[in-house]
Amino acid sequence: MTERNPPFENRSCGLGTFLDIANRAILEKCRNGEYTAADIDVLQTNVFMSLYHLGDIAETLGMERIDYMDDPSNTSHMALMLFGRAIQEMAYTLDTITPYVRKHQTVAAPIVQDDTFPPPNGC
């Protein structure tokens, strides 16, 4: 019997495999023009909300489990809380800069005449 490689990334957590399949399907639909700009905005908003909630869950879990675990220096709790807060802050940053990224992409970028660094205009 021949072993077949699946057409997706097989992740050990299961959720990663599912998300990989979803990401590939979404990308294909975007490339084929099956999703409108409004559809893509809704998907992106849901991704941001998922990141906010996942971060909040991790941070809250880290705070709530401090009393129940045997960790005198609270390292695992602090790591979980920091991880959760970082996810939330990165989601917030992406959420706030996205409109500016889109605006920047619609404006034609100036053509740089030379490759000096930093560029002559200082940016």
JSON list of N, CA, C and O in Angstrom, two decimals, residues 87-106:
[
{"chain": "A", "resi": 87, "resn": "ILE", "atom": "N", "xyz": [-0.37, 38.53, 23.11]},
{"chain": "A", "resi": 87, "resn": "ILE", "atom": "CA", "xyz": [-1.29, 38.21, 22.02]},
{"chain": "A", "resi": 87, "resn": "ILE", "atom": "C", "xyz": [-2.32, 39.32, 21.87]},
{"chain": "A", "resi": 87, "resn": "ILE", "atom": "O", "xyz": [-2.60, 39.78, 20.76]},
{"chain": "A", "resi": 88, "resn": "GLN", "atom": "N", "xyz": [-2.88, 39.77, 22.99]},
{"chain": "A", "resi": 88, "resn": "GLN", "atom": "CA", "xyz": [-3.88, 40.83, 22.93]},
{"chain": "A", "resi": 88, "resn": "GLN", "atom": "C", "xyz": [-3.30, 42.13, 22.37]},
{"chain": "A", "resi": 88, "resn": "GLN", "atom": "O", "xyz": [-3.92, 42.80, 21.54]},
{"chain": "A", "resi": 89, "resn": "GLU", "atom": "N", "xyz": [-2.11, 42.49, 22.81]},
{"chain": "A", "resi": 89, "resn": "GLU", "atom": "CA", "xyz": [-1.49, 43.73, 22.34]},
{"chain": "A", "resi": 89, "resn": "GLU", "atom": "C", "xyz": [-1.10, 43.66, 20.87]},
{"chain": "A", "resi": 89, "resn": "GLU", "atom": "O", "xyz": [-1.24, 44.64, 20.13]},
{"chain": "A", "resi": 90, "resn": "MET", "atom": "N", "xyz": [-0.63, 42.49, 20.42]},
{"chain": "A", "resi": 90, "resn": "MET", "atom": "CA", "xyz": [-0.32, 42.35, 19.00]},
{"chain": "A", "resi": 90, "resn": "MET", "atom": "C", "xyz": [-1.58, 42.42, 18.16]},
{"chain": "A", "resi": 90, "resn": "MET", "atom": "O", "xyz": [-1.60, 43.03, 17.08]},
{"chain": "A", "resi": 91, "resn": "ALA", "atom": "N", "xyz": [-2.66, 41.82, 18.65]},
{"chain": "A", "resi": 91, "resn": "ALA", "atom": "CA", "xyz": [-3.94, 41.92, 17.94]},
{"chain": "A", "resi": 91, "resn": "ALA", "atom": "C", "xyz": [-4.39, 43.36, 17.87]},
{"chain": "A", "resi": 91, "resn": "ALA", "atom": "O", "xyz": [-4.85, 43.84, 16.82]},
{"chain": "A", "resi": 92, "resn": "TYR", "atom": "N", "xyz": [-4.23, 44.09, 18.96]},
{"chain": "A", "resi": 92, "resn": "TYR", "atom": "CA", "xyz": [-4.62, 45.51, 18.99]},
{"chain": "A", "resi": 92, "resn": "TYR", "atom": "C", "xyz": [-3.79, 46.31, 17.99]},
{"chain": "A", "resi": 92, "resn": "TYR", "atom": "O", "xyz": [-4.33, 47.12, 17.23]},
{"chain": "A", "resi": 93, "resn": "THR", "atom": "N", "xyz": [-2.49, 46.06, 17.97]},
{"chain": "A", "resi": 93, "resn": "THR", "atom": "CA", "xyz": [-1.61, 46.77, 17.03]},
{"chain": "A", "resi": 93, "resn": "THR", "atom": "C", "xyz": [-2.01, 46.48, 15.59]},
{"chain": "A", "resi": 93, "resn": "THR", "atom": "O", "xyz": [-2.16, 47.40, 14.77]},
{"chain": "A", "resi": 94, "resn": "LEU", "atom": "N", "xyz": [-2.21, 45.21, 15.27]},
{"chain": "A", "resi": 94, "resn": "LEU", "atom": "CA", "xyz": [-2.63, 44.86, 13.90]},
{"chain": "A", "resi": 94, "resn": "LEU", "atom": "C", "xyz": [-3.97, 45.49, 13.55]},
{"chain": "A", "resi": 94, "resn": "LEU", "atom": "O", "xyz": [-4.18, 45.99, 12.45]},
{"chain": "A", "resi": 95, "resn": "ASP", "atom": "N", "xyz": [-4.88, 45.47, 14.51]},
{"chain": "A", "resi": 95, "resn": "ASP", "atom": "CA", "xyz": [-6.21, 46.03, 14.30]},
{"chain": "A", "resi": 95, "resn": "ASP", "atom": "C", "xyz": [-6.14, 47.53, 14.02]},
{"chain": "A", "resi": 95, "resn": "ASP", "atom": "O", "xyz": [-6.84, 48.05, 13.15]},
{"chain": "A", "resi": 96, "resn": "THR", "atom": "N", "xyz": [-5.28, 48.23, 14.73]},
{"chain": "A", "resi": 96, "resn": "THR", "atom": "CA", "xyz": [-5.20, 49.68, 14.56]},
{"chain": "A", "resi": 96, "resn": "THR", "atom": "C", "xyz": [-4.40, 50.10, 13.34]},
{"chain": "A", "resi": 96, "resn": "THR", "atom": "O", "xyz": [-4.70, 51.14, 12.75]},
{"chain": "A", "resi": 97, "resn": "ILE", "atom": "N", "xyz": [-3.41, 49.32, 12.93]},
{"chain": "A", "resi": 97, "resn": "ILE", "atom": "CA", "xyz": [-2.62, 49.75, 11.77]},
{"chain": "A", "resi": 97, "resn": "ILE", "atom": "C", "xyz": [-3.19, 49.28, 10.44]},
{"chain": "A", "resi": 97, "resn": "ILE", "atom": "O", "xyz": [-2.82, 49.81, 9.40]},
{"chain": "A", "resi": 98, "resn": "THR", "atom": "N", "xyz": [-4.08, 48.31, 10.47]},
{"chain": "A", "resi": 98, "resn": "THR", "atom": "CA", "xyz": [-4.61, 47.76, 9.22]},
{"chain": "A", "resi": 98, "resn": "THR", "atom": "C", "xyz": [-5.21, 48.81, 8.29]},
{"chain": "A", "resi": 98, "resn": "THR", "atom": "O", "xyz": [-4.92, 48.80, 7.10]},
{"chain": "A", "resi": 99, "resn": "PRO", "atom": "N", "xyz": [-6.04, 49.73, 8.78]},
{"chain": "A", "resi": 99, "resn": "PRO", "atom": "CA", "xyz": [-6.59, 50.74, 7.85]},
{"chain": "A", "resi": 99, "resn": "PRO", "atom": "C", "xyz": [-5.49, 51.58, 7.19]},
{"chain": "A", "resi": 99, "resn": "PRO", "atom": "O", "xyz": [-5.61, 51.96, 6.02]},
{"chain": "A", "resi": 100, "resn": "TYR", "atom": "N", "xyz": [-4.40, 51.82, 7.91]},
{"chain": "A", "resi": 100, "resn": "TYR", "atom": "CA", "xyz": [-3.31, 52.60, 7.34]},
{"chain": "A", "resi": 100, "resn": "TYR", "atom": "C", "xyz": [-2.51, 51.79, 6.34]},
{"chain": "A", "resi": 100, "resn": "TYR", "atom": "O", "xyz": [-2.01, 52.33, 5.35]},
{"chain": "A", "resi": 101, "resn": "VAL", "atom": "N", "xyz": [-2.40, 50.49, 6.57]},
{"chain": "A", "resi": 101, "resn": "VAL", "atom": "CA", "xyz": [-1.70, 49.62, 5.62]},
{"chain": "A", "resi": 101, "resn": "VAL", "atom": "C", "xyz": [-2.47, 49.61, 4.30]},
{"chain": "A", "resi": 101, "resn": "VAL", "atom": "O", "xyz": [-1.89, 49.76, 3.23]},
{"chain": "A", "resi": 102, "resn": "ARG", "atom": "N", "xyz": [-3.77, 49.47, 4.38]},
{"chain": "A", "resi": 102, "resn": "ARG", "atom": "CA", "xyz": [-4.59, 49.47, 3.17]},
{"chain": "A", "resi": 102, "resn": "ARG", "atom": "C", "xyz": [-4.49, 50.80, 2.44]},
{"chain": "A", "resi": 102, "resn": "ARG", "atom": "O", "xyz": [-4.39, 50.84, 1.23]},
{"chain": "A", "resi": 103, "resn": "LYS", "atom": "N", "xyz": [-4.52, 51.88, 3.21]},
{"chain": "A", "resi": 103, "resn": "LYS", "atom": "CA", "xyz": [-4.42, 53.22, 2.60]},
{"chain": "A", "resi": 103, "resn": "LYS", "atom": "C", "xyz": [-3.07, 53.37, 1.91]},
{"chain": "A", "resi": 103, "resn": "LYS", "atom": "O", "xyz": [-2.98, 53.88, 0.81]},
{"chain": "A", "resi": 104, "resn": "HIS", "atom": "N", "xyz": [-2.02, 52.90, 2.57]},
{"chain": "A", "resi": 104, "resn": "HIS", "atom": "CA", "xyz": [-0.68, 52.99, 2.00]},
{"chain": "A", "resi": 104, "resn": "HIS", "atom": "C", "xyz": [-0.56, 52.15, 0.73]},
{"chain": "A", "resi": 104, "resn": "HIS", "atom": "O", "xyz": [0.11, 52.55, -0.21]},
{"chain": "A", "resi": 105, "resn": "GLN", "atom": "N", "xyz": [-1.21, 50.99, 0.69]},
{"chain": "A", "resi": 105, "resn": "GLN", "atom": "CA", "xyz": [-1.12, 50.13, -0.48]},
{"chain": "A", "resi": 105, "resn": "GLN", "atom": "C", "xyz": [-1.83, 50.73, -1.68]},
{"chain": "A", "resi": 105, "resn": "GLN", "atom": "O", "xyz": [-1.47, 50.44, -2.81]},
{"chain": "A", "resi": 106, "resn": "THR", "atom": "N", "xyz": [-2.86, 51.54, -1.45]},
{"chain": "A", "resi": 106, "resn": "THR", "atom": "CA", "xyz": [-3.60, 52.10, -2.58]},
{"chain": "A", "resi": 106, "resn": "THR", "atom": "C", "xyz": [-2.86, 53.26, -3.21]},
{"chain": "A", "resi": 106, "resn": "THR", "atom": "O", "xyz": [-3.08, 53.58, -4.36]}
]
